[in-house]
PDB file of C-alpha atoms in Angstrom:
ATOM      1  CA  MET A  59      10.520  -9.595  15.001  1.00 48.00           C
ATOM      2  CA  SER A  60       8.475 -10.241  11.910  1.00 57.00           C
ATOM      3  CA  ASP A  61      10.223 -12.358   9.274  1.00 66.00           C
ATOM      4  CA  ALA A  62       8.023 -10.935   6.486  1.00 74.00           C
ATOM      5  CA  ASP A  63       9.701  -9.258   3.543  1.00 84.00           C
ATOM      6  CA  LEU A  64      10.195  -5.549   3.814  1.00 90.00           C
ATOM      7  CA  GLY A  65       7.778  -4.699   0.992  1.00 88.00           C
ATOM      8  CA  ARG A  66       4.989  -6.551   2.778  1.00 86.00           C
ATOM      9  CA  MET A  67       5.844  -4.885   6.119  1.00 89.00           C
ATOM     10  CA  LEU A  68       5.790  -1.464   4.534  1.00 91.00           C
ATOM     11  CA  LEU A  69       2.294  -2.149   3.135  1.00 88.00           C
ATOM     12  CA  GLU A  70       1.033  -3.357   6.504  1.00 88.00           C
ATOM     13  CA  ALA A  71       2.443  -0.360   8.367  1.00 90.00           C
ATOM     14  CA  HIS A  72       0.789   1.883   5.750  1.00 90.00           C
ATOM     15  CA  ARG A  73      -2.541   0.122   6.333  1.00 89.00           C
ATOM     16  CA  ALA A  74      -2.213   0.475  10.122  1.00 91.00           C
ATOM     17  CA  LEU A  75      -1.701   4.245   9.839  1.00 92.00           C
ATOM     18  CA  ALA A  76      -4.526   4.543   7.266  1.00 91.00           C
ATOM     19  CA  ALA A  77      -6.893   2.759   9.686  1.00 91.00           C
ATOM     20  CA  GLU A  78      -5.809   5.188  12.474  1.00 93.00           C
ATOM     21  CA  LEU A  79      -6.501   8.106  10.183  1.00 94.00           C
ATOM     22  CA  ALA A  80      -9.993   6.792   9.508  1.00 94.00           C
ATOM     23  CA  ASP A  81     -10.618   6.464  13.219  1.00 95.00           C
ATOM     24  CA  GLU A  82      -9.385   9.991  13.813  1.00 95.00           C
ATOM     25  CA  MET A  83     -11.677  11.366  11.121  1.00 95.00           C
ATOM     26  CA  GLU A  84     -14.634   9.466  12.568  1.00 96.00           C
ATOM     27  CA  ALA A  85     -13.893  10.831  16.026  1.00 96.00           C
ATOM     28  CA  ARG A  86     -13.793  14.316  14.485  1.00 96.00           C
ATOM     29  CA  GLY A  87     -17.251  13.931  13.002  1.00 96.00           C
ATOM     30  CA  TYR A  88     -16.386  12.690   9.511  1.00 95.00           C
ATOM     31  CA  PRO A  89     -17.214   9.004   9.546  1.00 94.00           C
ATOM     32  CA  ASP A  90     -17.611   8.952   5.770  1.00 93.00           C
ATOM     33  CA  VAL A  91     -14.093  10.183   5.058  1.00 92.00           C
ATOM     34  CA  ARG A  92     -11.963   7.173   4.145  1.00 87.00           C
ATOM     35  CA  PRO A  93      -8.153   7.093   4.137  1.00 83.00           C
ATOM     36  CA  GLY A  94      -8.130   7.306   0.311  1.00 85.00           C
ATOM     37  CA  HIS A  95      -9.944  10.611   0.501  1.00 91.00           C
ATOM     38  CA  ALA A  96      -7.079  12.085   2.431  1.00 90.00           C
ATOM     39  CA  SER A  97      -4.985  11.958  -0.744  1.00 87.00           C
ATOM     40  CA  LEU A  98      -7.201  14.583  -2.244  1.00 93.00           C
ATOM     41  CA  PHE A  99      -7.732  16.663   0.896  1.00 94.00           C
ATOM     42  CA  ILE A 100      -4.006  16.947   1.468  1.00 90.00           C
ATOM     43  CA  HIS A 101      -3.036  17.778  -2.131  1.00 91.00           C
ATOM     44  CA  ILE A 102      -5.797  20.115  -3.284  1.00 95.00           C
ATOM     45  CA  ASP A 103      -5.189  23.882  -3.284  1.00 95.00           C
ATOM     46  CA  ARG A 104      -7.471  25.109  -0.549  1.00 91.00           C
ATOM     47  CA  ARG A 105      -9.056  28.112  -2.255  1.00 89.00           C
ATOM     48  CA  SER A 106      -8.431  28.008  -5.991  1.00 92.00           C
ATOM     49  CA  GLY A 107      -8.852  24.261  -6.464  1.00 94.00           C
ATOM     50  CA  THR A 108      -6.612  22.040  -8.595  1.00 96.00           C
ATOM     51  CA  ARG A 109      -6.878  20.275 -11.940  1.00 95.00           C
ATOM     52  CA  LEU A 110      -7.511  16.571 -11.952  1.00 94.00           C
ATOM     53  CA  THR A 111      -4.270  15.635 -13.672  1.00 93.00           C
ATOM     54  CA  GLU A 112      -2.263  17.775 -11.239  1.00 94.00           C
ATOM     55  CA  LEU A 113      -4.088  16.156  -8.287  1.00 94.00           C
ATOM     56  CA  GLY A 114      -3.219  12.745  -9.705  1.00 92.00           C
ATOM     57  CA  ARG A 115       0.412  13.750 -10.088  1.00 91.00           C
ATOM     58  CA  ARG A 116       0.736  15.146  -6.584  1.00 89.00           C
ATOM     59  CA  ALA A 117      -0.890  12.034  -5.036  1.00 86.00           C
ATOM     60  CA  SER A 118       1.048   9.618  -7.282  1.00 82.00           C
ATOM     61  CA  MET A 119      -2.244   8.242  -8.554  1.00 85.00           C
ATOM     62  CA  THR A 120      -3.451   7.553 -12.121  1.00 87.00           C
ATOM     63  CA  LYS A 121      -5.791  10.124 -13.637  1.00 89.00           C
ATOM     64  CA  GLN A 122      -8.406   7.330 -13.715  1.00 90.00           C
ATOM     65  CA  GLY A 123      -7.954   6.588  -9.994  1.00 90.00           C
ATOM     66  CA  MET A 124      -8.169  10.258  -9.085  1.00 93.00           C
ATOM     67  CA  MET A 125     -11.292  10.586 -11.213  1.00 94.00           C
ATOM     68  CA  LEU A 126     -13.062   7.893  -9.172  1.00 94.00           C
ATOM     69  CA  LEU A 127     -11.982   9.623  -5.995  1.00 95.00           C
ATOM     70  CA  VAL A 128     -13.319  12.970  -7.203  1.00 96.00           C
ATOM     71  CA  ASP A 129     -16.606  11.386  -8.301  1.00 96.00           C
ATOM     72  CA  ASP A 130     -17.019   9.849  -4.829  1.00 95.00           C
ATOM     73  CA  LEU A 131     -16.183  13.091  -2.997  1.00 97.00           C
ATOM     74  CA  GLU A 132     -18.435  15.048  -5.331  1.00 97.00           C
ATOM     75  CA  SER A 133     -21.368  12.788  -4.590  1.00 97.00           C
ATOM     76  CA  ARG A 134     -20.745  13.374  -0.857  1.00 96.00           C
ATOM     77  CA  GLY A 135     -20.690  17.146  -1.315  1.00 97.00           C
ATOM     78  CA  TYR A 136     -17.007  17.704  -0.538  1.00 97.00           C
ATOM     79  CA  VAL A 137     -15.869  18.928  -3.947  1.00 98.00           C
ATOM     80  CA  ARG A 138     -17.262  20.373  -7.163  1.00 97.00           C
ATOM     81  CA  ARG A 139     -15.878  20.476 -10.697  1.00 96.00           C
ATOM     82  CA  VAL A 140     -15.893  24.036 -11.941  1.00 95.00           C
ATOM     83  CA  PRO A 141     -14.522  25.742 -15.062  1.00 93.00           C
ATOM     84  CA  ASP A 142     -10.858  26.719 -14.738  1.00 91.00           C
ATOM     85  CA  PRO A 143     -10.734  30.533 -14.540  1.00 87.00           C
ATOM     86  CA  GLU A 144      -7.454  30.438 -16.474  1.00 87.00           C
ATOM     87  CA  ASP A 145      -8.712  28.218 -19.274  1.00 88.00           C
ATOM     88  CA  ALA A 146     -12.422  27.997 -19.940  1.00 84.00           C
ATOM     89  CA  ARG A 147     -12.087  24.656 -21.740  1.00 89.00           C
ATOM     90  CA  ALA A 148     -10.555  23.015 -18.616  1.00 90.00           C
ATOM     91  CA  LYS A 149     -12.021  22.205 -15.226  1.00 93.00           C
ATOM     92  CA  VAL A 150     -10.614  22.385 -11.757  1.00 96.00           C
ATOM     93  CA  VAL A 151     -11.700  20.385  -8.726  1.00 97.00           C
ATOM     94  CA  ARG A 152     -12.624  22.814  -5.929  1.00 97.00           C
ATOM     95  CA  LEU A 153     -13.521  22.162  -2.281  1.00 97.00           C
ATOM     96  CA  THR A 154     -17.069  23.176  -1.167  1.00 97.00           C
ATOM     97  CA  ALA A 155     -17.435  24.908   2.194  1.00 97.00           C
ATOM     98  CA  HIS A 156     -18.128  21.502   3.701  1.00 96.00           C
ATOM     99  CA  GLY A 157     -15.032  20.128   1.921  1.00 97.00           C
ATOM    100  CA  ARG A 158     -12.843  22.938   3.278  1.00 97.00           C
ATOM    101  CA  ARG A 159     -13.822  22.095   6.810  1.00 96.00           C
ATOM    102  CA  ALA A 160     -13.203  18.363   6.159  1.00 96.00           C
ATOM    103  CA  ALA A 161      -9.823  19.105   4.497  1.00 95.00           C
ATOM    104  CA  ALA A 162      -8.702  21.241   7.444  1.00 95.00           C
ATOM    105  CA  GLU A 163      -9.763  18.500   9.876  1.00 96.00           C
ATOM    106  CA  CYS A 164      -8.005  15.895   7.746  1.00 94.00           C
ATOM    107  CA  ARG A 165      -4.717  17.823   7.916  1.00 93.00           C
ATOM    108  CA  ARG A 166      -5.039  17.925  11.707  1.00 95.00           C
ATOM    109  CA  ALA A 167      -5.932  14.257  11.783  1.00 95.00           C
ATOM    110  CA  VAL A 168      -2.811  13.389   9.719  1.00 93.00           C
ATOM    111  CA  LEU A 169      -0.672  15.384  12.161  1.00 93.00           C
ATOM    112  CA  ALA A 170      -2.241  13.598  15.129  1.00 95.00           C
ATOM    113  CA  VAL A 171      -1.553  10.119  13.617  1.00 94.00           C
ATOM    114  CA  GLU A 172       1.995  11.243  12.804  1.00 93.00           C
ATOM    115  CA  ALA A 173       2.587  12.518  16.360  1.00 94.00           C
ATOM    116  CA  ARG A 174       1.289   9.228  17.781  1.00 93.00           C
ATOM    117  CA  ALA A 175       3.592   7.202  15.500  1.00 93.00           C
ATOM    118  CA  ARG A 176       6.522   9.339  16.609  1.00 94.00           C
ATOM    119  CA  ARG A 177       5.694   8.747  20.272  1.00 94.00           C
ATOM    120  CA  ALA A 178       5.189   5.052  19.700  1.00 91.00           C
ATOM    121  CA  ILE A 179       8.660   4.426  18.270  1.00 92.00           C
ATOM    122  CA  GLY A 180      10.585   7.394  19.700  1.00 93.00           C
ATOM    123  CA  ASP A 181      12.076  10.470  18.040  1.00 94.00           C
ATOM    124  CA  ARG A 182      15.338   8.946  17.064  1.00 93.00           C
ATOM    125  CA  ARG A 183      13.841   5.886  15.330  1.00 92.00           C
ATOM    126  CA  TYR A 184      11.127   8.041  13.775  1.00 94.00           C
ATOM    127  CA  GLU A 185      13.812  10.149  12.086  1.00 93.00           C
ATOM    128  CA  VAL A 186      15.818   7.132  10.931  1.00 92.00           C
ATOM    129  CA  LEU A 187      12.637   5.546   9.599  1.00 93.00           C
ATOM    130  CA  ARG A 188      11.773   8.555   7.449  1.00 93.00           C
ATOM    131  CA  GLU A 189      15.357   8.862   6.266  1.00 92.00           C
ATOM    132  CA  ALA A 190      15.589   5.168   5.381  1.00 92.00           C
ATOM    133  CA  ILE A 191      12.290   5.141   3.518  1.00 91.00           C
ATOM    134  CA  ASP A 192      13.349   8.243   1.516  1.00 88.00           C
ATOM    135  CA  GLU A 193      16.623   6.557   0.584  1.00 87.00           C
ATOM    136  CA  LEU A 194      14.854   3.382  -0.527  1.00 86.00           C
ATOM    137  CA  ALA A 195      12.743   5.416  -2.907  1.00 79.00           C
ATOM    138  CA  ALA A 196      15.818   7.359  -4.148  1.00 77.00           C
ATOM    139  CA  SER A 197      17.860   4.202  -4.752  1.00 72.00           C
ATOM    140  CA  ARG A 198      15.058   2.857  -6.911  1.00 65.00           C
ATOM    141  CA  GLU A 199      15.019   6.051  -8.967  1.00 55.00           C
ATOM    142  CA  VAL A 200      18.757   5.906  -9.579  1.00 48.00           C
ATOM    143  CA  GLU A 201      18.752   2.207 -10.531  1.00 48.00           C
ATOM    144  CA  GLY A 202      15.539   2.471 -12.606  1.00 40.00           C
TER     145      GLY A 202
ATOM    146  CA  MET B 274      13.942  15.051   3.070  1.00 48.00           C
ATOM    147  CA  SER B 275      10.358  14.427   2.010  1.00 58.00           C
ATOM    148  CA  ASP B 276       7.736  16.368   3.997  1.00 66.00           C
ATOM    149  CA  ALA B 277       5.013  13.869   3.160  1.00 74.00           C
ATOM    150  CA  ASP B 278       3.189  12.123   6.009  1.00 84.00           C
ATOM    151  CA  LEU B 279       4.569   8.832   7.102  1.00 90.00           C
ATOM    152  CA  GLY B 280       1.568   6.799   5.948  1.00 88.00           C
ATOM    153  CA  ARG B 281       2.045   8.122   2.430  1.00 86.00           C
ATOM    154  CA  MET B 282       5.811   7.497   2.517  1.00 89.00           C
ATOM    155  CA  LEU B 283       5.256   3.908   3.617  1.00 91.00           C
ATOM    156  CA  LEU B 284       2.915   3.323   0.704  1.00 88.00           C
ATOM    157  CA  GLU B 285       5.363   4.779  -1.772  1.00 87.00           C
ATOM    158  CA  ALA B 286       8.240   2.736  -0.452  1.00 90.00           C
ATOM    159  CA  HIS B 287       6.046  -0.377  -0.693  1.00 90.00           C
ATOM    160  CA  ARG B 288       5.271   0.473  -4.315  1.00 89.00           C
ATOM    161  CA  ALA B 289       8.950   1.031  -5.128  1.00 90.00           C
ATOM    162  CA  LEU B 290       9.822  -2.440  -3.785  1.00 92.00           C
ATOM    163  CA  ALA B 291       6.816  -4.008  -5.532  1.00 91.00           C
ATOM    164  CA  ALA B 292       7.984  -2.516  -8.829  1.00 91.00           C
ATOM    165  CA  GLU B 293      11.482  -3.900  -8.249  1.00 93.00           C
ATOM    166  CA  LEU B 294      10.005  -7.327  -7.555  1.00 94.00           C
ATOM    167  CA  ALA B 295       8.102  -7.210 -10.888  1.00 93.00           C
ATOM    168  CA  ASP B 296      11.356  -6.273 -12.684  1.00 95.00           C
ATOM    169  CA  GLU B 297      13.179  -9.132 -10.989  1.00 95.00           C
ATOM    170  CA  MET B 298      10.492 -11.638 -11.989  1.00 95.00           C
ATOM    171  CA  GLU B 299      10.514 -10.356 -15.552  1.00 95.00           C
ATOM    172  CA  ALA B 300      14.305 -10.722 -15.694  1.00 96.00           C
ATOM    173  CA  ARG B 301      13.902 -14.281 -14.386  1.00 96.00           C
ATOM    174  CA  GLY B 302      11.501 -15.208 -17.209  1.00 95.00           C
ATOM    175  CA  TYR B 303       8.146 -14.499 -15.556  1.00 95.00           C
ATOM    176  CA  PRO B 304       6.950 -11.229 -17.100  1.00 94.00           C
ATOM    177  CA  ASP B 305       3.325 -12.058 -16.292  1.00 93.00           C
ATOM    178  CA  VAL B 306       3.942 -12.417 -12.556  1.00 91.00           C
ATOM    179  CA  ARG B 307       2.811  -9.218 -10.888  1.00 87.00           C
ATOM    180  CA  PRO B 308       3.705  -8.038  -7.385  1.00 83.00           C
ATOM    181  CA  GLY B 309       0.234  -9.054  -6.134  1.00 85.00           C
ATOM    182  CA  HIS B 310       0.870 -12.624  -7.207  1.00 91.00           C
ATOM    183  CA  ALA B 311       3.811 -12.825  -4.813  1.00 90.00           C
ATOM    184  CA  SER B 312       1.364 -12.736  -1.878  1.00 87.00           C
ATOM    185  CA  LEU B 313       0.111 -16.157  -2.979  1.00 93.00           C
ATOM    186  CA  PHE B 314       3.477 -17.628  -4.018  1.00 94.00           C
ATOM    187  CA  ILE B 315       5.007 -16.714  -0.692  1.00 90.00           C
ATOM    188  CA  HIS B 316       2.151 -17.960   1.504  1.00 91.00           C
ATOM    189  CA  ILE B 317       1.044 -21.195  -0.205  1.00 95.00           C
ATOM    190  CA  ASP B 318       2.235 -24.545   1.110  1.00 95.00           C
ATOM    191  CA  ARG B 319       4.531 -25.778  -1.638  1.00 91.00           C
ATOM    192  CA  ARG B 320       3.379 -29.360  -1.951  1.00 89.00           C
ATOM    193  CA  SER B 321       0.082 -29.883  -0.187  1.00 92.00           C
ATOM    194  CA  GLY B 322      -1.523 -26.576  -1.193  1.00 94.00           C
ATOM    195  CA  THR B 323      -3.545 -24.309   1.089  1.00 96.00           C
ATOM    196  CA  ARG B 324      -7.224 -23.436   1.557  1.00 95.00           C
ATOM    197  CA  LEU B 325      -8.387 -20.101   0.190  1.00 94.00           C
ATOM    198  CA  THR B 326      -9.438 -18.664   3.550  1.00 93.00           C
ATOM    199  CA  GLU B 327      -6.105 -19.660   5.080  1.00 94.00           C
ATOM    200  CA  LEU B 328      -4.247 -18.035   2.166  1.00 94.00           C
ATOM    201  CA  GLY B 329      -6.283 -14.855   2.706  1.00 92.00           C
ATOM    202  CA  ARG B 330      -5.428 -14.861   6.409  1.00 91.00           C
ATOM    203  CA  ARG B 331      -1.729 -15.364   5.840  1.00 90.00           C
ATOM    204  CA  ALA B 332      -1.597 -12.630   3.240  1.00 86.00           C
ATOM    205  CA  SER B 333      -3.852 -10.214   5.225  1.00 82.00           C
ATOM    206  CA  MET B 334      -6.284 -10.113   2.320  1.00 85.00           C
ATOM    207  CA  THR B 335     -10.016 -10.560   2.192  1.00 87.00           C
ATOM    208  CA  LYS B 336     -11.348 -13.946   0.979  1.00 89.00           C
ATOM    209  CA  GLN B 337     -12.847 -12.016  -1.960  1.00 90.00           C
ATOM    210  CA  GLY B 338      -9.512 -10.485  -2.905  1.00 90.00           C
ATOM    211  CA  MET B 339      -7.669 -13.821  -2.635  1.00 93.00           C
ATOM    212  CA  MET B 340     -10.348 -15.440  -4.766  1.00 94.00           C
ATOM    213  CA  LEU B 341      -9.671 -12.916  -7.579  1.00 94.00           C
ATOM    214  CA  LEU B 342      -5.932 -13.603  -7.264  1.00 95.00           C
ATOM    215  CA  VAL B 343      -6.459 -17.365  -7.423  1.00 96.00           C
ATOM    216  CA  ASP B 344      -8.766 -16.990 -10.454  1.00 96.00           C
ATOM    217  CA  ASP B 345      -6.093 -14.976 -12.182  1.00 95.00           C
ATOM    218  CA  LEU B 346      -3.254 -17.367 -11.346  1.00 97.00           C
ATOM    219  CA  GLU B 347      -5.460 -20.360 -12.307  1.00 97.00           C
ATOM    220  CA  SER B 348      -6.112 -18.858 -15.753  1.00 96.00           C
ATOM    221  CA  ARG B 349      -2.352 -18.473 -16.198  1.00 96.00           C
ATOM    222  CA  GLY B 350      -1.704 -22.109 -15.243  1.00 97.00           C
ATOM    223  CA  TYR B 351       0.113 -21.438 -11.967  1.00 97.00           C
ATOM    224  CA  VAL B 352      -2.392 -22.999  -9.592  1.00 98.00           C
ATOM    225  CA  ARG B 353      -5.387 -25.366  -9.560  1.00 97.00           C
ATOM    226  CA  ARG B 354      -8.283 -25.794  -7.181  1.00 96.00           C
ATOM    227  CA  VAL B 355      -8.430 -29.481  -6.052  1.00 95.00           C
ATOM    228  CA  PRO B 356     -10.502 -31.315  -3.460  1.00 93.00           C
ATOM    229  CA  ASP B 357      -8.987 -31.174   0.023  1.00 91.00           C
ATOM    230  CA  PRO B 358      -7.729 -34.696   0.831  1.00 87.00           C
ATOM    231  CA  GLU B 359      -8.696 -34.041   4.503  1.00 87.00           C
ATOM    232  CA  ASP B 360     -12.260 -32.912   3.739  1.00 88.00           C
ATOM    233  CA  ALA B 361     -13.828 -33.827   0.434  1.00 84.00           C
ATOM    234  CA  ARG B 362     -16.385 -30.975   0.613  1.00 89.00           C
ATOM    235  CA  ALA B 363     -13.585 -28.407   0.772  1.00 89.00           C
ATOM    236  CA  LYS B 364     -11.023 -27.330  -1.799  1.00 93.00           C
ATOM    237  CA  VAL B 365      -7.404 -26.409  -1.593  1.00 96.00           C
ATOM    238  CA  VAL B 366      -5.407 -24.197  -3.930  1.00 97.00           C
ATOM    239  CA  ARG B 367      -2.372 -26.124  -5.161  1.00 97.00           C
ATOM    240  CA  LEU B 368       0.605 -25.037  -7.269  1.00 97.00           C
ATOM    241  CA  THR B 369       1.018 -26.713 -10.638  1.00 97.00           C
ATOM    242  CA  ALA B 370       4.518 -27.770 -11.720  1.00 97.00           C
ATOM    243  CA  HIS B 371       4.793 -24.418 -13.578  1.00 96.00           C
ATOM    244  CA  GLY B 372       3.538 -22.702 -10.405  1.00 97.00           C
ATOM    245  CA  ARG B 373       6.137 -24.433  -8.201  1.00 97.00           C
ATOM    246  CA  ARG B 374       8.946 -23.140 -10.450  1.00 96.00           C
ATOM    247  CA  ALA B 375       7.447 -19.623 -10.359  1.00 96.00           C
ATOM    248  CA  ALA B 376       6.996 -19.701  -6.600  1.00 95.00           C
ATOM    249  CA  ALA B 377      10.587 -20.798  -6.058  1.00 95.00           C
ATOM    250  CA  GLU B 378      11.784 -18.033  -8.359  1.00 95.00           C
ATOM    251  CA  CYS B 379       9.502 -15.554  -6.574  1.00 94.00           C
ATOM    252  CA  ARG B 380      11.098 -16.412  -3.184  1.00 93.00           C
ATOM    253  CA  ARG B 381      14.528 -15.799  -4.673  1.00 95.00           C
ATOM    254  CA  ALA B 382      13.360 -12.572  -6.271  1.00 95.00           C
ATOM    255  CA  VAL B 383      11.986 -11.326  -2.911  1.00 93.00           C
ATOM    256  CA  LEU B 384      15.358 -12.092  -1.298  1.00 93.00           C
ATOM    257  CA  ALA B 385      17.172 -10.234  -4.030  1.00 95.00           C
ATOM    258  CA  VAL B 386      15.020  -7.135  -3.639  1.00 94.00           C
ATOM    259  CA  GLU B 387      15.465  -7.389   0.098  1.00 93.00           C
ATOM    260  CA  ALA B 388      19.276  -7.653  -0.183  1.00 94.00           C
ATOM    261  CA  ARG B 389      19.346  -4.658  -2.531  1.00 93.00           C
ATOM    262  CA  ALA B 390      17.290  -2.599  -0.081  1.00 93.00           C
ATOM    263  CA  ARG B 391      19.631  -3.538   2.742  1.00 94.00           C
ATOM    264  CA  ARG B 392      22.641  -2.498   0.678  1.00 94.00           C
ATOM    265  CA  ALA B 393      20.958   0.765  -0.387  1.00 91.00           C
ATOM    266  CA  ILE B 394      20.361   1.972   3.161  1.00 92.00           C
ATOM    267  CA  GLY B 395      22.991   0.064   5.098  1.00 93.00           C
ATOM    268  CA  ASP B 396      22.709  -2.814   7.622  1.00 94.00           C
ATOM    269  CA  ARG B 397      22.201  -0.596  10.611  1.00 93.00           C
ATOM    270  CA  ARG B 398      19.359   1.438   9.188  1.00 92.00           C
ATOM    271  CA  TYR B 399      17.788  -1.596   7.606  1.00 94.00           C
ATOM    272  CA  GLU B 400      17.493  -3.192  11.066  1.00 93.00           C
ATOM    273  CA  VAL B 401      16.119  -0.022  12.653  1.00 92.00           C
ATOM    274  CA  LEU B 402      13.638   0.274   9.787  1.00 93.00           C
ATOM    275  CA  ARG B 403      12.274  -3.247  10.273  1.00 93.00           C
ATOM    276  CA  GLU B 404      12.161  -2.764  14.034  1.00 92.00           C
ATOM    277  CA  ALA B 405      10.369   0.565  13.806  1.00 92.00           C
ATOM    278  CA  ILE B 406       7.793  -0.736  11.345  1.00 91.00           C
ATOM    279  CA  ASP B 407       7.055  -3.711  13.565  1.00 88.00           C
ATOM    280  CA  GLU B 408       6.568  -1.443  16.541  1.00 87.00           C
ATOM    281  CA  LEU B 409       4.254   0.827  14.607  1.00 86.00           C
ATOM    282  CA  ALA B 410       2.034  -2.112  13.829  1.00 79.00           C
ATOM    283  CA  ALA B 411       2.198  -3.351  17.433  1.00 77.00           C
ATOM    284  CA  SER B 412       1.282   0.055  18.909  1.00 71.00           C
ATOM    285  CA  ARG B 413      -1.746   0.123  16.712  1.00 65.00           C
ATOM    286  CA  GLU B 414      -2.833  -3.354  17.963  1.00 55.00           C
ATOM    287  CA  VAL B 415      -2.481  -2.256  21.580  1.00 48.00           C
ATOM    288  CA  GLU B 416      -4.374   0.962  21.161  1.00 48.00           C
ATOM    289  CA  GLY B 417      -7.050  -0.535  18.895  1.00 40.00           C
TER     290      GLY B 417
END
């Protein structure tokens, strides 16, 4: 077994799943969708769109980081910034038709990666893994 | 329990442990040591130093990324680039005296974070967690 520290191992496992997600998206006809893009596709409201700050909050990203992501996806034709119907001074990020197809595919790709991970380690360990990770995050919140 | 996908959860758990490591290092008198720096402190040969490409390999980082890290730590007085005694055309990254103290403290800080994580989730789940993460990475290697 690896003797790396747990923090490092968690990062490497994250990267392995992110690489699988990129492969899945490529196989589904979206070679330009990178793992980072999934953070937006998964968190954006499908029809009405979502404000930038709210997207950042849901994805645990800074507003700055989410802005770069939106710029990138806008230049690829996946999203547009449009005036917020509830507040004309604000903007929401909304999926284009192309973006809605990509987002739907991305959700399926995430599920496929998830199912493969579950098979790879078995149901029981998969459940313990999720539980343990949740508790790690919670113990940090309590102590912090 | 969280309904996020596993890849996302792994990243968040990594971030939680990285933040704890930064807190530990601050408490130990190294407020300018960031979690990213630990990748070098943990992987560098204590006395003889290590080449940049080898450091990158050990830390699973690109040479470019490791170069930025070394630049940063060099400007803070933790490391120096010196000629490789085994090949005068090459350089090795070597810890300064200040860097050796920081690296030793960083190893202790990593162990402290690790011990706290183990207590937070319990020995049994801690073992299953490490095992499951290792297997996830291995299943990726086989399929890739």
